[in-house]
Amino acid sequence: MLAFILKRIILLLPVLLLVSIISFTLFYLSPGDPAEILLTGPQGPPDPAAVQEFRDRAGFNDPAYVQYLRWLTKACRGDLGYSYTSGERVSDAVLHSFVPTLKLSLVSLIISLLVSIPLGILSAVRKGSLIDGLGMALALLGVSVPSFWLAYLLIILLALQLDLLPVAGYGQNGDLQHMILPAVTLGASAAAVTSRMMRSSMLEALQQDYITAARARGLSERSVVLRHALRNALLPVITVIGLNFTYLLNGSAVVETVFAWPGIGNLMTDSIYDRDYPMILGCMLFLAMLFLALNLMVDICYYYINPRTRHESGD
Amino acid sequence: MNQGINSDFAARLAAIVVLGLVLTALLAGQIAPHDPEKARPELRLKSPCLDYPLGTDQLGRCIFSRIVFGTRVSLFIGLAVVLLSALMGIILGGAAGYFRGVLDEAIMRVVDAFLAFPSIFLALAVIGFLGSGLTNLMLSLILVEWTGYARLMRSGVLALRGKEFLEAARGLGASDIYIMRRHILPNVLPSILIMATLGMGNAILGAASLSFLGLGIQPPTPEWGAMMNDARPFIRAFPLMMIFPGIAITASVLAFNLLGEAIRVRLDPRSEIKKEL
């Protein structure tokens, strides 16, 4: 077990290095001179001599690889620099913004699982029925609808027409009322993906020999489906939950912006509007690390739960 | 997947919608009743009427004409992104699978690194650093999409390794490039085709999302996502302005997704179970 985890972590190292190279390359290629941006105050464009001196002092005149290495050493110590606009520490801002995102993602995840797992099971068990057709048509629609459009449809209907929920915002401290619309928006598209996977994995499980055996033993259909098939079908769904989470994080960029939810998606788009390059870089790096960690956790869970992988990998 | 609903019917419907989109894009000038970029402030935010079938936007431009011309933009971006990302993925993934060794290891780690970023955030970062506009929008989507083709192509090549017909071709003195092009590519092409069709939907959705955030296609060019961005201040007064472009995006993405599924079922009926790419 430990050997497996260690091996996985060692395999991640070159990927992490490449992630940092890709991120820094984009940062390095961005137009505009950071020295000039930083020194531009209310009094107008800065003195060219001062800019030159600042560039020397801050090391902006060094070759790219020197700048990269300097940035990387700092980043490894958790120092991602300072925001161009607010002067805040990037690492603080990113971590702060992640709390609302995590809150929203968890609620969306619950919504999406509550919808998609029963729907997937029902579609698989009643394969070819009206429920299956409707459910899968809905799922296909769910992956095709732009989340920002769904968001506005919900706003128009529930917030403006019926006046049931607030249009946008975070409320006092991210209360439930403000969370419902963004969470439903995010959850719906995630549910669309998950219900299709749940259906296929359930269909696969139902075709196994042990299901035929269970039926031959005269077990009720209910017991066959819930006790025998579901247990095995849920295994890939562990992966799906991880995938779902990544899906939700992905959706947060647009949905948080629509609902003015102060999460990392909102921070990212705001930083882009402000040309706050260190902040963009910080968000990017943080999310990539999070994604890799999430995938690693899914792998470990899968390995732990599924005894077959343990024998095959021979660790 | 459409075992429940009549899948043939759905596939035909999707093909008709896609054909309709292509015709709309080609004949936009003939179909649209007005110039999509001509502002007429005296006609702003008009409700649908005979002359303006879907009403007018905040500058008095015909929404219907803008949606019609938006088809051109969306299909162009989708097609360009799919072709270029597929090309990039095929070359790099093919090289990785064919030559193996260090090259394979290097290319696949780069693929892993690109996959480590949440896709929309990677696209956002590319635009955030390099600036908005059509070229960077397409570049950002290509950098997101190419990894899928690379992985597909690589596994396709690996599956064909050691097959007799490849040995025979080599024995006849065929070059690596020739073998890849004439013997390997045709075998992997069906899977690439499925991915490309689904990729059209992804690219259209991605471009619309980024334009909706004001980071893709810039005004006054008519683009569906950008039109919805324009509609945000008028959500209370004139919600239809938000609703119509959304229907266009959903219908197009849905059509490409359905078509992709239909091709998958047609080419490989057994893939029913392992279809989530």
Coordinates of C-alpha atoms in Angstrom, one line a residue:
Chain A
M1 CA 0.0 0.0 0.0
L2 CA 2.7 2.5 1.1
A3 CA 4.9 1.4 -1.8
F4 CA 2.0 2.0 -4.2
I5 CA 1.4 5.6 -2.8
L6 CA 5.1 6.4 -2.9
K7 CA 5.4 5.2 -6.5
R8 CA 2.5 7.3 -7.5
I9 CA 4.0 10.4 -5.8
I10 CA 7.4 9.9 -7.5
L11 CA 5.6 9.6 -10.9
L12 CA 4.0 12.9 -10.2
L13 CA 7.2 14.8 -9.8
P14 CA 8.1 15.2 -13.5
V15 CA 4.5 16.2 -14.2
L16 CA 4.6 18.9 -11.5
L17 CA 7.8 20.2 -13.0
L18 CA 6.2 20.4 -16.4
V19 CA 3.1 22.1 -14.9
S20 CA 5.4 24.8 -13.5
I21 CA 7.2 25.2 -16.8
I22 CA 4.0 25.6 -18.8
S23 CA 2.6 28.1 -16.3
F24 CA 5.8 30.1 -16.1
T25 CA 6.2 30.1 -19.9
L26 CA 2.7 31.6 -20.3
F27 CA 3.5 34.2 -17.6
Y28 CA 6.8 35.0 -19.3
L29 CA 5.1 35.4 -22.7
S30 CA 2.5 37.9 -21.4
P31 CA 2.8 41.3 -23.0
G32 CA 3.5 44.4 -20.9
D33 CA 6.3 45.1 -18.6
P34 CA 5.7 44.2 -14.9
A35 CA 8.1 46.9 -13.8
E36 CA 6.1 49.5 -15.6
I37 CA 2.8 48.2 -14.3
L38 CA 4.0 48.2 -10.8
L39 CA 5.5 51.7 -10.9
T40 CA 2.6 53.3 -12.7
G41 CA 0.8 55.3 -10.1
P42 CA -1.9 58.0 -10.1
Q43 CA 0.7 60.5 -11.3
G44 CA 0.9 58.8 -14.7
P45 CA 3.6 56.8 -16.5
P46 CA 6.8 56.2 -14.5
D47 CA 10.2 57.6 -15.2
P48 CA 12.1 55.3 -17.6
A49 CA 15.2 55.4 -15.5
A50 CA 13.3 54.3 -12.5
V51 CA 11.7 51.5 -14.5
Q52 CA 15.2 50.4 -15.7
E53 CA 16.5 50.4 -12.2
F54 CA 13.6 48.5 -10.9
R55 CA 14.0 45.9 -13.6
D56 CA 17.6 45.4 -12.6
R57 CA 16.8 45.2 -8.9
A58 CA 13.9 42.8 -9.3
G59 CA 15.8 40.7 -11.8
F60 CA 13.5 41.2 -14.7
N61 CA 16.6 41.6 -17.0
D62 CA 17.9 38.2 -16.1
P63 CA 17.6 35.4 -18.7
A64 CA 14.3 33.5 -18.7
Y65 CA 15.6 30.3 -17.0
V66 CA 17.2 32.3 -14.2
Q67 CA 13.9 34.0 -13.6
Y68 CA 12.1 30.6 -13.8
L69 CA 14.4 29.0 -11.2
R70 CA 14.1 32.0 -8.9
W71 CA 10.3 31.8 -9.1
L72 CA 10.3 28.1 -8.7
T73 CA 12.4 28.1 -5.5
K74 CA 10.1 30.7 -4.0
A75 CA 7.0 28.8 -5.2
C76 CA 8.2 25.6 -3.5
R77 CA 8.4 27.6 -0.3
G78 CA 4.8 28.7 -0.8
D79 CA 5.7 32.2 -1.8
L80 CA 3.8 33.0 -5.0
G81 CA 4.5 36.7 -5.0
Y82 CA 2.2 39.7 -4.6
S83 CA -0.8 40.9 -6.5
Y84 CA -0.1 43.8 -8.9
T85 CA -3.4 45.4 -8.0
S86 CA -4.0 44.9 -4.3
G87 CA -0.5 44.2 -3.1
E88 CA -2.0 41.2 -1.3
R89 CA 0.0 37.9 -1.0
V90 CA -1.1 35.7 -3.9
S91 CA -1.0 32.6 -1.8
D92 CA -3.3 34.2 0.9
A93 CA -5.8 35.4 -1.7
V94 CA -5.9 32.0 -3.5
L95 CA -6.4 30.1 -0.3
H96 CA -9.1 32.5 0.9
S97 CA -11.0 32.3 -2.3
F98 CA -10.9 28.5 -2.2
V99 CA -13.1 28.3 0.9
P100 CA -16.2 29.5 -0.9
T101 CA -15.4 27.4 -3.9
L102 CA -15.1 24.3 -1.8
K103 CA -18.3 25.0 0.0
L104 CA -20.2 25.5 -3.3
S105 CA -18.6 22.4 -4.8
L106 CA -19.5 20.2 -1.9
V107 CA -23.2 21.2 -2.0
S108 CA -23.2 20.8 -5.8
L109 CA -21.6 17.4 -5.4
I110 CA -24.3 16.2 -3.0
I111 CA -27.0 17.5 -5.4
S112 CA -25.4 15.9 -8.4
L113 CA -25.0 12.5 -6.6
L114 CA -28.5 12.5 -5.2
V115 CA -29.8 13.0 -8.7
S116 CA -27.4 10.9 -10.8
I117 CA -27.0 7.7 -8.8
P118 CA -30.7 6.8 -8.6
L119 CA -31.2 8.0 -12.2
G120 CA -28.3 5.9 -13.4
I121 CA -29.5 2.8 -11.6
L122 CA -33.1 3.2 -12.7
S123 CA -32.0 3.7 -16.3
A124 CA -29.8 0.6 -16.3
V125 CA -32.4 -1.6 -14.6
R126 CA -35.2 -0.5 -16.9
K127 CA -33.0 -0.3 -19.9
G128 CA -34.9 0.7 -23.0
S129 CA -37.9 2.0 -21.1
L130 CA -39.4 5.4 -21.2
I131 CA -37.6 6.4 -18.0
D132 CA -34.3 5.3 -19.5
G133 CA -35.0 7.3 -22.6
L134 CA -36.0 10.4 -20.8
G135 CA -33.2 10.2 -18.3
M136 CA -30.5 9.8 -20.9
A137 CA -32.0 12.5 -23.1
L138 CA -31.9 14.8 -20.1
A139 CA -28.3 13.7 -19.4
L140 CA -27.3 14.5 -22.9
L141 CA -29.1 17.8 -22.7
G142 CA -27.3 18.5 -19.5
V143 CA -23.9 18.2 -21.0
S144 CA -24.9 20.4 -24.0
V145 CA -26.4 23.3 -22.1
P146 CA -24.0 26.1 -21.4
S147 CA -23.9 26.5 -17.6
F148 CA -24.1 30.3 -17.8
W149 CA -27.3 30.0 -19.8
L150 CA -28.8 27.5 -17.3
A151 CA -27.7 29.9 -14.6
Y152 CA -29.6 32.8 -16.2
L153 CA -32.7 30.7 -16.9
L154 CA -32.8 29.8 -13.2
I155 CA -32.3 33.5 -12.2
I156 CA -35.0 34.6 -14.6
L157 CA -37.5 32.0 -13.3
L158 CA -36.7 31.7 -9.6
A159 CA -35.2 35.0 -8.7
L160 CA -36.8 37.5 -11.0
Q161 CA -40.2 36.1 -11.8
L162 CA -41.1 34.2 -8.6
D163 CA -38.8 36.2 -6.4
L164 CA -37.9 33.1 -4.3
L165 CA -34.1 33.4 -4.1
P166 CA -31.5 36.2 -4.3
V167 CA -30.1 36.9 -7.8
A168 CA -26.5 36.7 -6.8
G169 CA -24.0 37.3 -4.0
Y170 CA -22.5 35.6 -1.0
G171 CA -24.9 36.7 1.7
Q172 CA -23.5 37.1 5.2
N173 CA -21.2 34.2 5.0
G174 CA -22.2 32.0 2.1
D175 CA -25.6 31.1 3.5
L176 CA -27.8 28.4 1.9
Q177 CA -30.2 30.9 0.3
H178 CA -27.4 32.3 -1.8
M179 CA -25.9 29.0 -2.5
I180 CA -29.0 27.2 -4.0
L181 CA -29.0 28.7 -7.5
P182 CA -25.2 28.3 -8.2
A183 CA -25.2 24.9 -6.6
V184 CA -28.1 23.7 -8.7
T185 CA -26.5 25.1 -11.8
L186 CA -23.2 23.4 -11.2
G187 CA -24.8 20.2 -9.9
A188 CA -27.0 19.8 -12.9
S189 CA -24.2 19.6 -15.4
A190 CA -22.2 17.3 -13.2
A191 CA -25.2 15.1 -12.6
A192 CA -25.6 14.7 -16.4
V193 CA -22.1 13.3 -16.7
T194 CA -22.4 11.1 -13.6
S195 CA -25.7 9.5 -14.4
R196 CA -24.4 8.3 -17.8
M197 CA -21.4 6.7 -16.1
M198 CA -23.5 5.2 -13.4
R199 CA -25.8 3.7 -16.0
S200 CA -23.0 2.2 -18.0
S201 CA -21.3 0.8 -15.0
M202 CA -24.6 -0.6 -13.7
L203 CA -25.3 -2.2 -17.1
E204 CA -21.9 -3.8 -17.0
A205 CA -22.4 -5.1 -13.5
L206 CA -25.8 -6.6 -14.4
Q207 CA -24.2 -8.6 -17.2
Q208 CA -21.8 -10.5 -14.9
D209 CA -22.1 -14.2 -14.1
Y210 CA -22.6 -13.6 -10.4
I211 CA -25.8 -11.7 -11.2
T212 CA -27.2 -14.7 -13.2
A213 CA -26.1 -16.9 -10.3
A214 CA -27.9 -14.7 -7.8
R215 CA -31.1 -14.7 -9.9
A216 CA -30.8 -18.5 -10.3
R217 CA -30.7 -18.8 -6.5
G218 CA -34.1 -17.2 -6.5
L219 CA -33.1 -13.9 -4.9
S220 CA -35.6 -11.0 -5.4
E221 CA -34.8 -8.6 -8.2
R222 CA -34.5 -5.9 -5.5
S223 CA -31.8 -7.8 -3.7
V224 CA -30.0 -8.7 -6.9
V225 CA -29.9 -5.1 -8.0
L226 CA -29.1 -3.4 -4.7
R227 CA -27.0 -5.9 -2.9
H228 CA -25.1 -7.6 -5.8
A229 CA -25.0 -5.3 -8.8
L230 CA -24.8 -1.9 -7.1
R231 CA -21.9 -2.7 -4.9
N232 CA -19.8 -3.6 -7.9
A233 CA -21.2 -0.8 -10.0
L234 CA -20.3 1.8 -7.4
L235 CA -16.6 1.0 -7.7
P236 CA -16.1 3.1 -10.9
V237 CA -18.3 5.7 -9.4
I238 CA -15.5 6.4 -6.9
T239 CA -13.6 7.6 -9.9
V240 CA -16.7 9.5 -10.9
I241 CA -16.9 11.4 -7.7
G242 CA -13.3 12.5 -8.2
L243 CA -14.1 13.4 -11.8
N244 CA -17.2 15.1 -10.7
F245 CA -15.3 17.3 -8.3
T246 CA -12.9 18.3 -11.1
Y247 CA -15.9 19.0 -13.3
L248 CA -17.4 21.2 -10.6
L249 CA -14.2 23.1 -10.2
N250 CA -14.1 23.6 -13.9
G251 CA -17.6 25.0 -14.0
S252 CA -16.9 27.3 -11.1
A253 CA -15.1 29.8 -13.4
V254 CA -18.2 30.7 -15.2
V255 CA -20.9 30.0 -12.6
E256 CA -19.1 31.9 -9.8
T257 CA -18.7 34.9 -12.1
V258 CA -22.5 34.9 -13.0
F259 CA -23.5 34.6 -9.3
A260 CA -20.8 36.9 -8.0
W261 CA -19.7 34.0 -5.7
P262 CA -16.3 35.0 -4.2
G263 CA -14.5 31.8 -5.1
I264 CA -11.4 30.9 -7.1
G265 CA -13.2 31.0 -10.4
N266 CA -14.3 34.6 -9.7
L267 CA -10.7 35.5 -8.5
M268 CA -9.4 34.1 -11.8
T269 CA -11.7 36.0 -14.1
D270 CA -11.2 39.2 -12.0
S271 CA -7.5 38.9 -12.2
I272 CA -7.7 38.5 -15.9
Y273 CA -9.7 41.7 -16.3
D274 CA -7.2 43.5 -14.1
R275 CA -4.1 41.9 -15.8
D276 CA -3.0 40.8 -12.4
Y277 CA -0.5 38.2 -13.8
P278 CA 0.9 36.9 -10.5
M279 CA -2.6 36.2 -9.3
I280 CA -3.5 34.3 -12.5
L281 CA -0.3 32.3 -12.2
G282 CA -1.1 31.5 -8.6
C283 CA -4.6 30.3 -9.3
M284 CA -3.4 28.2 -12.2
L285 CA -0.7 26.5 -10.1
F286 CA -2.9 26.0 -7.2
L287 CA -5.7 24.4 -9.2
A288 CA -3.2 22.1 -11.1
M289 CA -1.8 20.9 -7.7
L290 CA -5.3 20.4 -6.4
F291 CA -6.3 18.4 -9.5
L292 CA -3.2 16.2 -9.3
A293 CA -3.8 15.6 -5.6
L294 CA -7.4 14.8 -6.2
N295 CA -6.5 12.2 -8.9
L296 CA -3.9 10.7 -6.6
M297 CA -6.6 10.3 -3.9
V298 CA -9.0 8.7 -6.3
D299 CA -6.3 6.3 -7.4
I300 CA -5.5 5.4 -3.8
C301 CA -9.2 4.9 -2.9
Y302 CA -9.7 2.8 -5.9
Y303 CA -6.7 0.7 -5.1
Y304 CA -7.8 0.3 -1.5
I305 CA -11.4 -0.6 -2.3
N306 CA -10.8 -2.9 -5.3
P307 CA -8.8 -6.0 -4.2
R308 CA -8.2 -7.0 -7.8
T309 CA -5.9 -4.1 -8.5
R310 CA -3.8 -5.0 -5.5
H311 CA -2.9 -8.4 -7.0
E312 CA -2.4 -7.2 -10.5
S313 CA 0.0 -4.5 -9.7
G314 CA 2.0 -6.8 -7.5
D315 CA 3.1 -4.2 -5.0
Chain B
M1 CA -26.5 5.3 -25.7
N2 CA -29.8 6.3 -27.1
Q3 CA -31.2 2.8 -26.6
G4 CA -34.2 4.3 -24.8
I5 CA -35.2 6.8 -27.3
N6 CA -35.2 5.8 -30.9
S7 CA -31.5 6.2 -31.7
D8 CA -31.9 6.3 -35.4
F9 CA -34.4 9.1 -35.2
A10 CA -32.2 11.0 -32.9
A11 CA -29.1 10.5 -35.1
R12 CA -31.1 11.7 -38.2
L13 CA -32.4 14.7 -36.3
A14 CA -28.9 15.6 -35.2
A15 CA -27.5 15.2 -38.8
I16 CA -30.3 17.5 -40.0
V17 CA -29.5 20.1 -37.4
V18 CA -25.8 20.0 -38.2
L19 CA -26.6 20.3 -41.9
G20 CA -28.9 23.2 -41.1
L21 CA -26.1 24.9 -39.2
V22 CA -23.6 24.5 -42.0
L23 CA -26.1 25.9 -44.5
T24 CA -27.0 28.8 -42.2
A25 CA -23.3 29.6 -41.9
L26 CA -22.7 29.5 -45.6
L27 CA -25.9 31.4 -46.5
A28 CA -25.9 33.8 -43.6
G29 CA -25.9 36.8 -45.9
Q30 CA -29.0 35.5 -47.6
I31 CA -30.9 34.4 -44.5
A32 CA -30.3 37.3 -42.2
P33 CA -32.9 40.1 -42.8
H34 CA -30.6 42.9 -41.5
D35 CA -26.9 43.8 -41.2
P36 CA -25.8 42.1 -37.9
E37 CA -23.5 44.9 -36.9
K38 CA -25.6 47.9 -37.9
A39 CA -26.7 49.8 -34.7
R40 CA -30.0 51.7 -34.8
P41 CA -30.3 53.3 -31.3
E42 CA -33.8 54.4 -32.0
L43 CA -34.9 50.7 -32.2
R44 CA -33.1 49.4 -29.1
L45 CA -34.5 46.5 -27.1
K46 CA -37.5 46.0 -29.3
S47 CA -39.7 42.9 -28.7
P48 CA -40.0 40.4 -31.5
C49 CA -42.1 41.6 -34.4
L50 CA -42.5 40.8 -38.1
D51 CA -39.5 42.9 -39.1
Y52 CA -37.3 41.8 -36.3
P53 CA -38.3 38.2 -35.6
L54 CA -36.3 37.9 -32.3
G55 CA -36.3 41.6 -31.4
T56 CA -33.3 43.9 -31.2
D57 CA -30.5 44.3 -28.7
Q58 CA -29.2 47.2 -26.6
L59 CA -27.9 49.0 -29.7
G60 CA -30.9 48.2 -31.9
R61 CA -29.2 45.4 -33.8
C62 CA -31.4 42.6 -35.1
I63 CA -30.9 39.6 -32.7
F64 CA -32.0 37.1 -35.3
S65 CA -29.4 38.3 -37.9
R66 CA -26.8 38.3 -35.2
I67 CA -27.6 34.7 -34.3
V68 CA -27.5 33.7 -37.9
F69 CA -24.1 35.3 -38.5
G70 CA -23.0 33.9 -35.1
T71 CA -23.3 30.4 -36.6
R72 CA -20.5 31.3 -38.9
V73 CA -18.2 32.3 -36.1
S74 CA -19.0 29.3 -33.9
L75 CA -18.7 26.7 -36.7
F76 CA -15.4 28.3 -37.9
I77 CA -13.9 28.2 -34.4
G78 CA -15.2 24.7 -33.8
L79 CA -13.8 23.4 -37.1
A80 CA -10.4 25.1 -36.8
V81 CA -9.9 24.0 -33.2
V82 CA -10.9 20.5 -33.9
L83 CA -8.7 20.2 -37.0
L84 CA -5.6 21.8 -35.5
S85 CA -5.9 20.0 -32.1
A86 CA -6.5 16.7 -33.9
L87 CA -3.4 17.3 -36.1
M88 CA -1.3 18.2 -33.1
G89 CA -2.5 15.2 -31.1
I90 CA -2.1 12.8 -34.0
I91 CA 1.4 13.8 -34.7
L92 CA 2.6 13.9 -31.1
G93 CA 0.6 10.9 -30.0
G94 CA 1.6 8.9 -33.1
A95 CA 5.2 9.7 -32.6
A96 CA 5.0 8.7 -28.9
G97 CA 3.4 5.4 -29.7
Y98 CA 5.5 4.6 -32.7
F99 CA 9.0 5.4 -31.5
R100 CA 8.4 4.6 -27.8
G101 CA 11.3 5.1 -25.4
V102 CA 12.4 8.5 -24.2
L103 CA 10.3 10.4 -26.7
D104 CA 7.1 8.6 -25.6
E105 CA 7.9 9.2 -22.0
A106 CA 8.5 12.9 -22.6
I107 CA 5.5 13.5 -24.8
M108 CA 3.1 11.7 -22.4
R109 CA 4.4 13.5 -19.4
V110 CA 3.7 16.8 -21.2
V111 CA 0.2 15.4 -21.9
D112 CA -0.2 14.6 -18.2
A113 CA 0.9 18.1 -17.3
F114 CA -1.6 19.7 -19.6
L115 CA -4.3 17.4 -18.2
A116 CA -3.4 18.6 -14.7
F117 CA -5.0 21.9 -15.3
P118 CA -8.8 22.2 -15.1
S119 CA -9.6 22.7 -18.8
I120 CA -11.4 26.0 -18.7
F121 CA -8.9 27.5 -16.3
L122 CA -6.1 26.5 -18.7
A123 CA -7.9 28.3 -21.5
L124 CA -8.6 31.3 -19.2
A125 CA -4.9 31.4 -18.3
V126 CA -3.8 31.4 -21.9
I127 CA -6.1 34.3 -22.7
G128 CA -5.3 36.0 -19.4
F129 CA -1.6 36.1 -20.2
L130 CA -1.7 36.5 -23.9
G131 CA -4.8 38.6 -24.4
S132 CA -8.3 38.0 -25.8
G133 CA -9.3 37.9 -29.4
L134 CA -10.0 35.2 -32.1
T135 CA -6.4 33.8 -32.4
N136 CA -5.7 33.4 -28.7
L137 CA -9.2 32.0 -28.1
M138 CA -8.5 29.3 -30.7
L139 CA -5.0 28.7 -29.3
S140 CA -6.4 28.3 -25.8
L141 CA -9.0 25.8 -26.9
I142 CA -6.4 23.8 -29.0
L143 CA -4.1 23.6 -25.9
V144 CA -7.0 22.1 -24.0
E145 CA -8.2 19.7 -26.7
W146 CA -5.1 18.2 -28.2
T147 CA -4.3 15.9 -25.3
G148 CA -7.3 13.7 -26.0
Y149 CA -6.2 13.0 -29.6
A150 CA -2.7 12.4 -28.5
R151 CA -3.7 9.7 -26.0
L152 CA -6.1 8.2 -28.5
M153 CA -3.6 8.1 -31.3
R154 CA -0.9 6.7 -29.0
S155 CA -3.0 3.8 -27.7
G156 CA -4.2 3.1 -31.3
V157 CA -0.6 2.8 -32.4
L158 CA 0.3 0.6 -29.5
A159 CA -2.6 -1.7 -30.2
L160 CA -1.3 -2.2 -33.7
R161 CA 2.3 -2.9 -32.7
G162 CA 3.7 -6.1 -34.0
K163 CA 0.8 -6.8 -36.3
E164 CA 1.9 -8.7 -39.4
F165 CA 0.9 -6.1 -42.0
L166 CA 3.1 -3.6 -40.4
E167 CA 6.1 -6.0 -40.4
A168 CA 5.3 -6.8 -44.1
A169 CA 5.2 -3.1 -45.0
R170 CA 8.5 -2.5 -43.3
G171 CA 10.0 -5.6 -45.0
L172 CA 9.0 -4.0 -48.3
G173 CA 11.1 -1.0 -47.4
A174 CA 8.3 1.4 -46.3
S175 CA 9.5 4.4 -44.3
D176 CA 8.2 5.3 -40.8
I177 CA 6.2 8.2 -42.1
Y178 CA 4.6 6.1 -44.9
I179 CA 3.7 3.3 -42.4
M180 CA 2.1 5.8 -40.0
R181 CA 0.2 7.6 -42.8
R182 CA -1.0 4.6 -44.9
H183 CA -1.3 1.8 -42.4
I184 CA -1.7 3.1 -38.9
L185 CA -3.8 6.3 -39.3
P186 CA -6.6 4.6 -41.3
N187 CA -7.0 2.1 -38.4
V188 CA -7.3 4.8 -35.7
L189 CA -9.3 7.2 -37.8
P190 CA -12.8 6.0 -36.8
S191 CA -12.0 6.7 -33.1
I192 CA -10.6 10.1 -34.1
L193 CA -13.7 10.9 -36.0
I194 CA -15.9 10.2 -33.0
M195 CA -13.7 12.4 -30.8
A196 CA -13.7 15.1 -33.4
T197 CA -17.4 15.2 -33.7
L198 CA -17.8 15.4 -29.9
G199 CA -15.0 17.9 -30.0
M200 CA -16.9 20.3 -32.2
G201 CA -19.5 20.5 -29.4
N202 CA -16.8 21.1 -26.8
A203 CA -15.1 23.8 -28.8
I204 CA -18.3 25.7 -29.6
L205 CA -19.3 25.5 -25.9
G206 CA -15.8 26.6 -24.8
A207 CA -15.6 29.5 -27.2
A208 CA -19.1 30.6 -26.1
S209 CA -18.1 30.4 -22.4
L210 CA -15.0 32.5 -22.9
S211 CA -16.8 35.0 -25.1
F212 CA -19.5 35.2 -22.5
L213 CA -16.8 36.2 -19.9
G214 CA -15.8 38.9 -22.4
L215 CA -12.5 37.1 -23.1
G216 CA -13.1 35.6 -26.5
I217 CA -14.7 37.2 -29.5
Q218 CA -14.8 40.9 -29.1
P219 CA -17.7 43.2 -30.0
P220 CA -19.2 44.1 -32.4
T221 CA -18.6 40.7 -34.1
P222 CA -21.8 38.6 -33.6
E223 CA -21.0 35.6 -31.4
W224 CA -23.5 33.7 -29.3
G225 CA -21.6 33.8 -26.0
A226 CA -20.7 37.5 -26.4
M227 CA -24.4 38.2 -27.2
M228 CA -25.3 36.7 -23.9
N229 CA -22.7 38.9 -22.2
D230 CA -24.3 41.9 -23.8
A231 CA -27.7 40.8 -22.4
R232 CA -26.6 40.7 -18.8
P233 CA -27.5 44.3 -17.8
F234 CA -31.0 43.8 -19.4
I235 CA -31.8 40.5 -17.7
R236 CA -34.8 42.1 -15.9
A237 CA -36.1 44.3 -18.6
F238 CA -35.6 42.0 -21.6
P239 CA -34.8 38.4 -20.7
L240 CA -35.4 37.2 -24.2
M241 CA -32.1 38.7 -25.3
M242 CA -30.4 36.2 -23.0
I243 CA -32.6 33.3 -23.9
F244 CA -32.3 33.2 -27.7
P245 CA -28.5 32.9 -28.1
G246 CA -28.6 30.2 -25.5
I247 CA -31.0 28.2 -27.5
A248 CA -28.6 28.4 -30.5
I249 CA -25.6 27.2 -28.4
T250 CA -27.6 24.4 -26.8
A251 CA -29.0 23.2 -30.1
S252 CA -25.6 23.1 -31.9
V253 CA -23.7 21.5 -29.1
L254 CA -26.5 18.9 -28.6
A255 CA -26.6 18.1 -32.3
F256 CA -22.8 17.5 -32.4
N257 CA -23.0 15.4 -29.2
L258 CA -25.8 13.3 -30.6
L259 CA -24.1 12.9 -33.9
G260 CA -20.9 11.8 -32.2
E261 CA -22.8 9.2 -30.1
A262 CA -24.5 8.0 -33.2
I263 CA -21.3 7.5 -35.1
R264 CA -19.9 5.7 -32.1
V265 CA -22.8 3.3 -32.0
R266 CA -22.6 2.8 -35.7
L267 CA -18.8 2.1 -35.8
D268 CA -18.4 0.2 -32.6
P269 CA -21.6 -1.2 -31.2
R270 CA -19.7 -2.8 -28.3
S271 CA -18.5 0.6 -27.0
E272 CA -21.9 1.1 -25.3
I273 CA -20.2 0.4 -22.0
K274 CA -16.8 2.0 -22.2
K275 CA -17.8 5.2 -23.9
E276 CA -16.9 7.9 -21.5
L277 CA -13.7 9.4 -22.9

